[in-house]
JSON list of C-alpha atoms and ligand atoms in Angstrom, two decimals:
[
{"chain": "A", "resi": 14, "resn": "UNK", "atom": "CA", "xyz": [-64.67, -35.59, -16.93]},
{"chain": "A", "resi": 15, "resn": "UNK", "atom": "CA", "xyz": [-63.09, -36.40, -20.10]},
{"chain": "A", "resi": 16, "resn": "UNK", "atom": "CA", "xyz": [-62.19, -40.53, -20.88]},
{"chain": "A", "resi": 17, "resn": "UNK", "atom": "CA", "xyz": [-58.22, -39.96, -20.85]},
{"chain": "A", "resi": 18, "resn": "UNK", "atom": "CA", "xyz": [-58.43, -38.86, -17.13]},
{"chain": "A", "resi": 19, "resn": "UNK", "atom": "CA", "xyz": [-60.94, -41.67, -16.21]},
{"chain": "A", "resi": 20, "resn": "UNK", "atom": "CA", "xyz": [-58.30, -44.04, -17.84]},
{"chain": "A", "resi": 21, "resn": "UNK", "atom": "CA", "xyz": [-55.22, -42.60, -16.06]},
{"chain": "A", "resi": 22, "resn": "UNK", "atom": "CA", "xyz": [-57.18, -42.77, -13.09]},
{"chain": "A", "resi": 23, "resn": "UNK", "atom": "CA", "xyz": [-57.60, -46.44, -13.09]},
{"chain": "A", "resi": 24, "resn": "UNK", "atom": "CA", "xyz": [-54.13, -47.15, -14.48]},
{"chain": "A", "resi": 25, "resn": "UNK", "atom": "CA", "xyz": [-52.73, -45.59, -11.49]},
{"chain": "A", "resi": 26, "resn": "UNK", "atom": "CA", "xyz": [-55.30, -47.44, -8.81]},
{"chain": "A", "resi": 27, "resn": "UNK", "atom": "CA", "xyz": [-53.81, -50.30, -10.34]},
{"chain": "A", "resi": 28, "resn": "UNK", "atom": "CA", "xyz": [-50.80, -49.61, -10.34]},
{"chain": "A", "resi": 29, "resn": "UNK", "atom": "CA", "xyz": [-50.29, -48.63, -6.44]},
{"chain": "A", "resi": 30, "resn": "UNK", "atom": "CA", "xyz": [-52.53, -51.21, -5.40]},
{"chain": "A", "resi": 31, "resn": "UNK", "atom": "CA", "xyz": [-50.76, -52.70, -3.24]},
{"chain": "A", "resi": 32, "resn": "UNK", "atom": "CA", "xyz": [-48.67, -49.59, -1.43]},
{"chain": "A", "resi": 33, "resn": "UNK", "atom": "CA", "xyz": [-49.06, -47.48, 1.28]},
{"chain": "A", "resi": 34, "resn": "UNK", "atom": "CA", "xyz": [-48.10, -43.90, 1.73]},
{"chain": "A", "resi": 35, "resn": "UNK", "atom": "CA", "xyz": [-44.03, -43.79, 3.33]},
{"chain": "A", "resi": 36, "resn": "UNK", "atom": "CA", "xyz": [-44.35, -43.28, 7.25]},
{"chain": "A", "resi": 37, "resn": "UNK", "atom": "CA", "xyz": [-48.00, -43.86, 7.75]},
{"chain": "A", "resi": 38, "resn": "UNK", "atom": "CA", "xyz": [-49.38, -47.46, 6.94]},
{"chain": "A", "resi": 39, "resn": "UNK", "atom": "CA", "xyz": [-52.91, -46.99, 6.87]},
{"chain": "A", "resi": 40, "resn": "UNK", "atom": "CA", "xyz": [-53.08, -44.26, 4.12]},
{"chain": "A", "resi": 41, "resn": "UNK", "atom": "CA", "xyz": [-53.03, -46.10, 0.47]},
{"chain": "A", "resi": 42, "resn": "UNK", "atom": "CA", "xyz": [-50.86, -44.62, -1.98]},
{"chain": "A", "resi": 43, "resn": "UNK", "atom": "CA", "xyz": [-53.24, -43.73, -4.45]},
{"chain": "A", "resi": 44, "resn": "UNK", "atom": "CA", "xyz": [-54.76, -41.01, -2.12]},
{"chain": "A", "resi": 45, "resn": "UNK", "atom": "CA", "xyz": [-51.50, -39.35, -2.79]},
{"chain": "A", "resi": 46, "resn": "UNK", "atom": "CA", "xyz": [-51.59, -38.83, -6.91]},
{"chain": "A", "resi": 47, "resn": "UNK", "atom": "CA", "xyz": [-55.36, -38.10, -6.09]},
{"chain": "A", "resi": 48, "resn": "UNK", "atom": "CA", "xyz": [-55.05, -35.28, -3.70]},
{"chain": "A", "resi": 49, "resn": "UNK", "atom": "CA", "xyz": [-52.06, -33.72, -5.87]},
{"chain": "A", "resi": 50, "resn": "UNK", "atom": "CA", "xyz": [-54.73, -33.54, -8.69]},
{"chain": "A", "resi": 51, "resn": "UNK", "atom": "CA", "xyz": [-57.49, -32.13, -6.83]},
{"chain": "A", "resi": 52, "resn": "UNK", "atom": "CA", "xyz": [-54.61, -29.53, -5.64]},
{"chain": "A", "resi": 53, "resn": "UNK", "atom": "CA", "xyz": [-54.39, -28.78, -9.64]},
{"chain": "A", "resi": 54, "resn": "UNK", "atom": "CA", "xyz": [-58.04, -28.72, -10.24]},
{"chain": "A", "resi": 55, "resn": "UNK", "atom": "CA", "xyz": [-59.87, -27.08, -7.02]},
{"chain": "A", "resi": 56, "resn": "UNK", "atom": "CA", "xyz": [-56.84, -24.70, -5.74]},
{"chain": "A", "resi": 57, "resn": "UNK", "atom": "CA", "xyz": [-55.18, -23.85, -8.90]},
{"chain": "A", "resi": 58, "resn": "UNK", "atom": "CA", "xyz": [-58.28, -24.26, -11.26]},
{"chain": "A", "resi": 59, "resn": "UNK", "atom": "CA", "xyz": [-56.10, -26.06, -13.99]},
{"chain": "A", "resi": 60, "resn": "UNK", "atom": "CA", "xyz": [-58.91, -28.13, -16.25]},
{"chain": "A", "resi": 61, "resn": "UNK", "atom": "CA", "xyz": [-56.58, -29.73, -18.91]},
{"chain": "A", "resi": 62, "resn": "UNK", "atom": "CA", "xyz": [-57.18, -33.44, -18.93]},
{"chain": "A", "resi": 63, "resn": "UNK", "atom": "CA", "xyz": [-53.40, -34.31, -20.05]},
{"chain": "A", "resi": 64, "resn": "UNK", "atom": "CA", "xyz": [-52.06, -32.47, -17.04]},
{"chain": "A", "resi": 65, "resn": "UNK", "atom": "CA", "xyz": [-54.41, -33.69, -14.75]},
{"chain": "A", "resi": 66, "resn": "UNK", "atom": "CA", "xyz": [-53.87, -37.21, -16.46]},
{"chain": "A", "resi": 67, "resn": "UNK", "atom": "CA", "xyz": [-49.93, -36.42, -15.49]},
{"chain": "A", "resi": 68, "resn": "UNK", "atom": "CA", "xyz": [-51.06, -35.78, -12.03]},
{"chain": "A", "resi": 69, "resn": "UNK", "atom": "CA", "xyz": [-52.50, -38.90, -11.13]},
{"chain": "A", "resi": 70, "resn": "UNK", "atom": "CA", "xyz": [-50.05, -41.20, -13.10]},
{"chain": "A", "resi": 71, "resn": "UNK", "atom": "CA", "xyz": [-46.82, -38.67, -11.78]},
{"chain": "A", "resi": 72, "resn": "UNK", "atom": "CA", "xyz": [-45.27, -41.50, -9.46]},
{"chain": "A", "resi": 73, "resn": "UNK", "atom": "CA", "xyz": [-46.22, -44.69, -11.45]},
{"chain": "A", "resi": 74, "resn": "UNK", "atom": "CA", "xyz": [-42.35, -44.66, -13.28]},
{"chain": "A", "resi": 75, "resn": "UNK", "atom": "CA", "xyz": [-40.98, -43.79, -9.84]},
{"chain": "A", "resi": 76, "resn": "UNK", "atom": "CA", "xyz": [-42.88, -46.23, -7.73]},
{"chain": "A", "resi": 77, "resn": "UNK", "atom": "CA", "xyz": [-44.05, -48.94, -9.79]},
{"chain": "A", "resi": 78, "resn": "UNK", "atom": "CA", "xyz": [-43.45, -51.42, -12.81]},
{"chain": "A", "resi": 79, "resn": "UNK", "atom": "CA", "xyz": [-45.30, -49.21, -15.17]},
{"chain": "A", "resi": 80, "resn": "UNK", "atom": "CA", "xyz": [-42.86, -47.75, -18.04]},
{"chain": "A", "resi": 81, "resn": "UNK", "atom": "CA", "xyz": [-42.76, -44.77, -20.44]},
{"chain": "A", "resi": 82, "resn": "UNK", "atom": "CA", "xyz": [-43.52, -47.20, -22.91]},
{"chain": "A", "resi": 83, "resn": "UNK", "atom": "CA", "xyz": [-46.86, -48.15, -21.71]},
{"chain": "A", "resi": 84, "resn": "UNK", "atom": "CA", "xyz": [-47.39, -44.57, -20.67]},
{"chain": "A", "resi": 85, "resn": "UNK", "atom": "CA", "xyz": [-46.71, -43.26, -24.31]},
{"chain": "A", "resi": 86, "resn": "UNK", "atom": "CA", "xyz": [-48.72, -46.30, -25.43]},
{"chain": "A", "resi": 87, "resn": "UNK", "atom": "CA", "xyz": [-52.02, -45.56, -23.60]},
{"chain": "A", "resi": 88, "resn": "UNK", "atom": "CA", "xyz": [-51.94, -42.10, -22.52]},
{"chain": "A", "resi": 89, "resn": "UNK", "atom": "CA", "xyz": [-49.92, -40.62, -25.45]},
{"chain": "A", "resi": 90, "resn": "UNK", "atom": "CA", "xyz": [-46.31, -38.99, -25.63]},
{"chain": "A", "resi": 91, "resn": "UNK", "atom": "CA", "xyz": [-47.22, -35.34, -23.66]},
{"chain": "A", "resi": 92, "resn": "UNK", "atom": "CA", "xyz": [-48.72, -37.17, -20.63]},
{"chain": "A", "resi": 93, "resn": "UNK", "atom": "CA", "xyz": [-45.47, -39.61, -20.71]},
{"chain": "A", "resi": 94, "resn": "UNK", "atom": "CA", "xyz": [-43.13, -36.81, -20.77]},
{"chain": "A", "resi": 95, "resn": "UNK", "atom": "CA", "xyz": [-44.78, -34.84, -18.45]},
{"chain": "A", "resi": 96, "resn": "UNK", "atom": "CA", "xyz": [-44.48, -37.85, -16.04]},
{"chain": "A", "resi": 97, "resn": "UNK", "atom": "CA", "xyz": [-40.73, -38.57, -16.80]},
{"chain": "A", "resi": 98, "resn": "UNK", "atom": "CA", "xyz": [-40.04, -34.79, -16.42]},
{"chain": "A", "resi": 99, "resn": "UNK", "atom": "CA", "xyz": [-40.85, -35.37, -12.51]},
{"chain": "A", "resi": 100, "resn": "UNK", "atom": "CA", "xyz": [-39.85, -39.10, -12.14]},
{"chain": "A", "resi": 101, "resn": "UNK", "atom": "CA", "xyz": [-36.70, -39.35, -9.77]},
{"chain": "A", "resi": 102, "resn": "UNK", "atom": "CA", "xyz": [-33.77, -41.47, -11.08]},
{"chain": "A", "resi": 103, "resn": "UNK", "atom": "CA", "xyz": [-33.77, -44.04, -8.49]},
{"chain": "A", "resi": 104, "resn": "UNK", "atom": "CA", "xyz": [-30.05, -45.58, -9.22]},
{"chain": "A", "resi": 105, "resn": "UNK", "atom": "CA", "xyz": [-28.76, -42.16, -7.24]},
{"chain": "A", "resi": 106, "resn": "UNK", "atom": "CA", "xyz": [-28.75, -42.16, -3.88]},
{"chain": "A", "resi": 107, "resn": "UNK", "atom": "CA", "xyz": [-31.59, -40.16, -1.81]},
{"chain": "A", "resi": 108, "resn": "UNK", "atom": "CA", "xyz": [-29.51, -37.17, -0.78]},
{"chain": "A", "resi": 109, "resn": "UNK", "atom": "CA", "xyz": [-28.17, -37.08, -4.73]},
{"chain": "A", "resi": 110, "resn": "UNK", "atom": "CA", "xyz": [-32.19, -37.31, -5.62]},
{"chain": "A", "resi": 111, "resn": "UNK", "atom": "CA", "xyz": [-33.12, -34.33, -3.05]},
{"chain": "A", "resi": 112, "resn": "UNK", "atom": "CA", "xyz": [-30.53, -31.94, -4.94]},
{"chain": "A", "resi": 113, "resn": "UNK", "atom": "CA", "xyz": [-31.11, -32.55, -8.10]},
{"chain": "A", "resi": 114, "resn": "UNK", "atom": "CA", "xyz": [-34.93, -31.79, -7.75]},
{"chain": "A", "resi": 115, "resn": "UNK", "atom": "CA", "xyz": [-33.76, -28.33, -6.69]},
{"chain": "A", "resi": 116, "resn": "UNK", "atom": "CA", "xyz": [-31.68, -28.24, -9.38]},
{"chain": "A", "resi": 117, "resn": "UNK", "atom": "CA", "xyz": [-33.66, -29.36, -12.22]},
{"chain": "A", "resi": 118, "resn": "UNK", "atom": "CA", "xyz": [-36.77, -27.41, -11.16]},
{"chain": "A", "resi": 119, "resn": "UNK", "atom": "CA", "xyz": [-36.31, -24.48, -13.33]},
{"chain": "A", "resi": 120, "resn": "UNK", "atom": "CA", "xyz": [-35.96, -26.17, -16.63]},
{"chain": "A", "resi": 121, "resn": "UNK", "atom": "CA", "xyz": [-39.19, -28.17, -16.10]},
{"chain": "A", "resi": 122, "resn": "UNK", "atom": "CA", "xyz": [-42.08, -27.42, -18.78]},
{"chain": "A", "resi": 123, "resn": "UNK", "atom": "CA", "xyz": [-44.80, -25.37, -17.28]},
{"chain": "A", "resi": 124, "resn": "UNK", "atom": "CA", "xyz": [-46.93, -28.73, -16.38]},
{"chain": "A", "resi": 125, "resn": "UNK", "atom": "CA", "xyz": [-44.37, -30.51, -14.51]},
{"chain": "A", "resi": 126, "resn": "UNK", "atom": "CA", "xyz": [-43.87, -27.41, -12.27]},
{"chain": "A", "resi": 127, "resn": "UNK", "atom": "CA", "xyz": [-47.34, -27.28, -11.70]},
{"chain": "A", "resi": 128, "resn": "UNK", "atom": "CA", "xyz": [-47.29, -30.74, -10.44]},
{"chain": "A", "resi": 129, "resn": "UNK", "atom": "CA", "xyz": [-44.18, -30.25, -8.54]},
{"chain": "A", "resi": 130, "resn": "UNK", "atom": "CA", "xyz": [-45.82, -27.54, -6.76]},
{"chain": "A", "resi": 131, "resn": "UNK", "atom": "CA", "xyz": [-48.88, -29.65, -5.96]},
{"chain": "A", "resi": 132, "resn": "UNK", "atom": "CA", "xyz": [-46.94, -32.67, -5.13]},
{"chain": "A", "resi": 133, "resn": "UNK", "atom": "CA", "xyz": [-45.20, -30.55, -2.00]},
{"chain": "A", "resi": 134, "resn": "UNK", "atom": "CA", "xyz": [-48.59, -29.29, -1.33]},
{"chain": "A", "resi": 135, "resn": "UNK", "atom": "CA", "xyz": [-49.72, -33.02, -0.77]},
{"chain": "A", "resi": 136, "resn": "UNK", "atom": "CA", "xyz": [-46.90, -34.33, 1.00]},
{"chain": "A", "resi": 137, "resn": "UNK", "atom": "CA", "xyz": [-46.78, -30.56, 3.38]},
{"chain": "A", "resi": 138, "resn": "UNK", "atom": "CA", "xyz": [-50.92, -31.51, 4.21]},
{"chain": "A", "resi": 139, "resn": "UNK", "atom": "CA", "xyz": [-50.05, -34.97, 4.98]},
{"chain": "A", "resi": 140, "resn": "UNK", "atom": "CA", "xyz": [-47.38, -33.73, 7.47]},
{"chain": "A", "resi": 141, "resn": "UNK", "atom": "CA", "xyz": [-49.88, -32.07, 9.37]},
{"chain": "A", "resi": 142, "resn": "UNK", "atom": "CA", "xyz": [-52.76, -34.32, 9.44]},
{"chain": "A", "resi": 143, "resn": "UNK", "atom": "CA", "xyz": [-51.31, -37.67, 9.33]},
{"chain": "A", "resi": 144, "resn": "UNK", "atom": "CA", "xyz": [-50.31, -39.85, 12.37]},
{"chain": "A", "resi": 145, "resn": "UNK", "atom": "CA", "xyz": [-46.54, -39.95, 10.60]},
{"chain": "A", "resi": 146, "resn": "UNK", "atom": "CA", "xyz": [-43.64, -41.61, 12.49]},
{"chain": "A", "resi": 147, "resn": "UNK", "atom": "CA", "xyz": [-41.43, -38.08, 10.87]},
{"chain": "A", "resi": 148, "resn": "UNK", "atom": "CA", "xyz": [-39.87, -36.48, 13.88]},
{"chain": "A", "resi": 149, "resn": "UNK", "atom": "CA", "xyz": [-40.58, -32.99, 13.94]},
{"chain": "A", "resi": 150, "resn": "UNK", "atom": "CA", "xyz": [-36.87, -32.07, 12.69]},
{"chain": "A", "resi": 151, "resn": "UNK", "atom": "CA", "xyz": [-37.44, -34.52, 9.94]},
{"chain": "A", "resi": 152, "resn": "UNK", "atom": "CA", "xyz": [-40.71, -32.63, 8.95]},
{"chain": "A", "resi": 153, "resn": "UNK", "atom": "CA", "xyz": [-39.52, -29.58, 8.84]},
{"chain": "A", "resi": 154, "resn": "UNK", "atom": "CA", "xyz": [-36.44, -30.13, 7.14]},
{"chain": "A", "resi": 155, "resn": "UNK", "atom": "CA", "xyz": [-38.94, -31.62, 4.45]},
{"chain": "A", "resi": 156, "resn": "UNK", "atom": "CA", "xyz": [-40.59, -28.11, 4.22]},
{"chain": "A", "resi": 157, "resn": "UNK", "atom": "CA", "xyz": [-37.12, -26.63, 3.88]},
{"chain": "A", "resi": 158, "resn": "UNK", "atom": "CA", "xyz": [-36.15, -28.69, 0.78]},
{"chain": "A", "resi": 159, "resn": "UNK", "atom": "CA", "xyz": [-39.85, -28.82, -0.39]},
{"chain": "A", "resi": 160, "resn": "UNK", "atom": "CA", "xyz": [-39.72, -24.77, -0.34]},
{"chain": "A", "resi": 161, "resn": "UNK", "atom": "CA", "xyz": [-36.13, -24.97, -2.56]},
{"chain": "A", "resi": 162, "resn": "UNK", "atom": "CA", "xyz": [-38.02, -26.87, -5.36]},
{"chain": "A", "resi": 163, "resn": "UNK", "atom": "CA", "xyz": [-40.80, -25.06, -5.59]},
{"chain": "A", "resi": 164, "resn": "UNK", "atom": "CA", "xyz": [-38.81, -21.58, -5.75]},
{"chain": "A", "resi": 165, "resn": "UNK", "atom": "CA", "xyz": [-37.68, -23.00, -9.07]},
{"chain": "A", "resi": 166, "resn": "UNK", "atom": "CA", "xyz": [-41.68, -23.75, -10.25]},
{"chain": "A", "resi": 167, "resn": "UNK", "atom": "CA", "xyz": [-43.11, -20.77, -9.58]},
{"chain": "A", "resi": 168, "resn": "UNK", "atom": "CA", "xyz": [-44.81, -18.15, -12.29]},
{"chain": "A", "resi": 169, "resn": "UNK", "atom": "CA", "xyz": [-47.10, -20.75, -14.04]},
{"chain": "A", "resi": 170, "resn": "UNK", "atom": "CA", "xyz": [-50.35, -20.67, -12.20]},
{"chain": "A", "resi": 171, "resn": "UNK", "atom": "CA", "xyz": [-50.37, -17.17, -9.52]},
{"chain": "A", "resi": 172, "resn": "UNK", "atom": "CA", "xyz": [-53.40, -19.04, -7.49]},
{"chain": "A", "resi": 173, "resn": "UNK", "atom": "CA", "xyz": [-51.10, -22.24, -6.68]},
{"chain": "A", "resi": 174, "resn": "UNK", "atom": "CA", "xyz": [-48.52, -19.94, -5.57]},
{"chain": "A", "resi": 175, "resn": "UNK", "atom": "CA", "xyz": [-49.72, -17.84, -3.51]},
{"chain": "A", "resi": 176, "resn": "UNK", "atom": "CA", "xyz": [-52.19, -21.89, -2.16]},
{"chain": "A", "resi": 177, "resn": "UNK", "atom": "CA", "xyz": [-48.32, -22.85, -1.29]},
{"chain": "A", "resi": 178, "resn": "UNK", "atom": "CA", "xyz": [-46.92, -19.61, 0.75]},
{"chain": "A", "resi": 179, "resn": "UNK", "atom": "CA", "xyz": [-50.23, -20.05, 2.79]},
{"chain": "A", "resi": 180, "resn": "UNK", "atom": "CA", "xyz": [-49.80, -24.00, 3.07]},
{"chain": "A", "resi": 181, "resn": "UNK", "atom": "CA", "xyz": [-45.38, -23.46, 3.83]},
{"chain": "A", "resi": 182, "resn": "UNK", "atom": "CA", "xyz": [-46.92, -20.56, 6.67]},
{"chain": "A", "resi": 183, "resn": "UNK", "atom": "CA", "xyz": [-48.93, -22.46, 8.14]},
{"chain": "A", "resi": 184, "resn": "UNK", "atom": "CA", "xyz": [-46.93, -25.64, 8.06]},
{"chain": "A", "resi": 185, "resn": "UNK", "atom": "CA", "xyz": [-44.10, -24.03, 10.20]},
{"chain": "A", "resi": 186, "resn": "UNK", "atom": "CA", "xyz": [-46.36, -22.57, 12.43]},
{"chain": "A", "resi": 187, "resn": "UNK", "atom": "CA", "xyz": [-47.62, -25.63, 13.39]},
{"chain": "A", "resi": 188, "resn": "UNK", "atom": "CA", "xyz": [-44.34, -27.92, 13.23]},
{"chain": "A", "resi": 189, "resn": "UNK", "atom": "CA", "xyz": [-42.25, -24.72, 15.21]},
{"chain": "A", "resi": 190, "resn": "UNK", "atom": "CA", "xyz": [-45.35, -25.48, 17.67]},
{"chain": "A", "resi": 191, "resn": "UNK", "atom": "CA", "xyz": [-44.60, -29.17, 18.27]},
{"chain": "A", "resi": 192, "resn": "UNK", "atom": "CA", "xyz": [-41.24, -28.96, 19.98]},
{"chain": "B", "resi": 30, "resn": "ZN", "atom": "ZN1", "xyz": [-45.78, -37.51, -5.52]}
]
């Protein structure tokens, strides 16, 4: 595992140190950024340390004091912009935020949809196997948007693709089973 990764790695540990994953208290954050990487590397076999450095730091703008700055600083200007490219601009509302990910999915660079893709991937597993508060409404309306974004990421990597129709399948098989 090359040094860069092993760097973003502990950059983004310490970064989310102190948060939990949204809905479900007992999960840390970082097991978030790590399962969207192992998404890249195990399901889509993607090896390149700069994306998978992007992977694990993709939320640290969003979520945390760390800046593009610091990211260009230590992790170099590719891995920043890759992380920008799928930072939310928090000053717009949520339901502005939601739209504009749909929007803006198509013009990402071939890295950033590749973490998009993973990032739903994440979030869709942790519907299913995580004690969330979500209603069942609520989760499946998160599929629904989830599956609007990724329609504008798709052609990069075939493998991750066809990993998300299985994981979308599956997830509203199980959520239409719930009610
Ligand atoms: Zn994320």
């Amino acid at each position: 595992m090359s040094g860069i990764f092993i760097e973003a790695l502990k950059y983004a540990a310490d970064k989310h140190i102190s948060q939990r994953r949204k809905g479900c208290d007992m999960v840390p954050y970082i097991n978030h950024p790590i399962k969207v990487t192992y998404i890249l590397q195990n399901t889509a076999s993607e090896n390149d340390p700069e994306l998978l450095s992007a992977a694990i730091l993709h939320d640290v703008i969003e979520d945390t004091c760390a800046t593009e700055a610091e990211l260009i600083e230590k992790f170099g200007k590719k891995v920043a912009d890759i992380v920008l490219e799928v930072t939310d601009d928090m000053s717009l509302t949520y339901d502005d935020r939601k739209r504009l990910q749909i929007r803006k999915a198509p013009t990402l660079s071939d890295d950033a949809k590749m973490i998009k893709i993973a990032d739903k991937m994440a979030n869709i597993e942790d519907i299913l196997t995580l004690p969330l508060t979500w209603s069942t409404h609520r989760k499946k309306q998160y599929c629904e948007w989830a599956e609007r974004v990724v329609e504008g990421c798709r052609g990069i990597n075939p493998r991750l693709d066809i990993a998300f129709n299985e994981l979308i399948a599956k997830a509203y098989k199980i959520i239409d089973n719930q009610h």
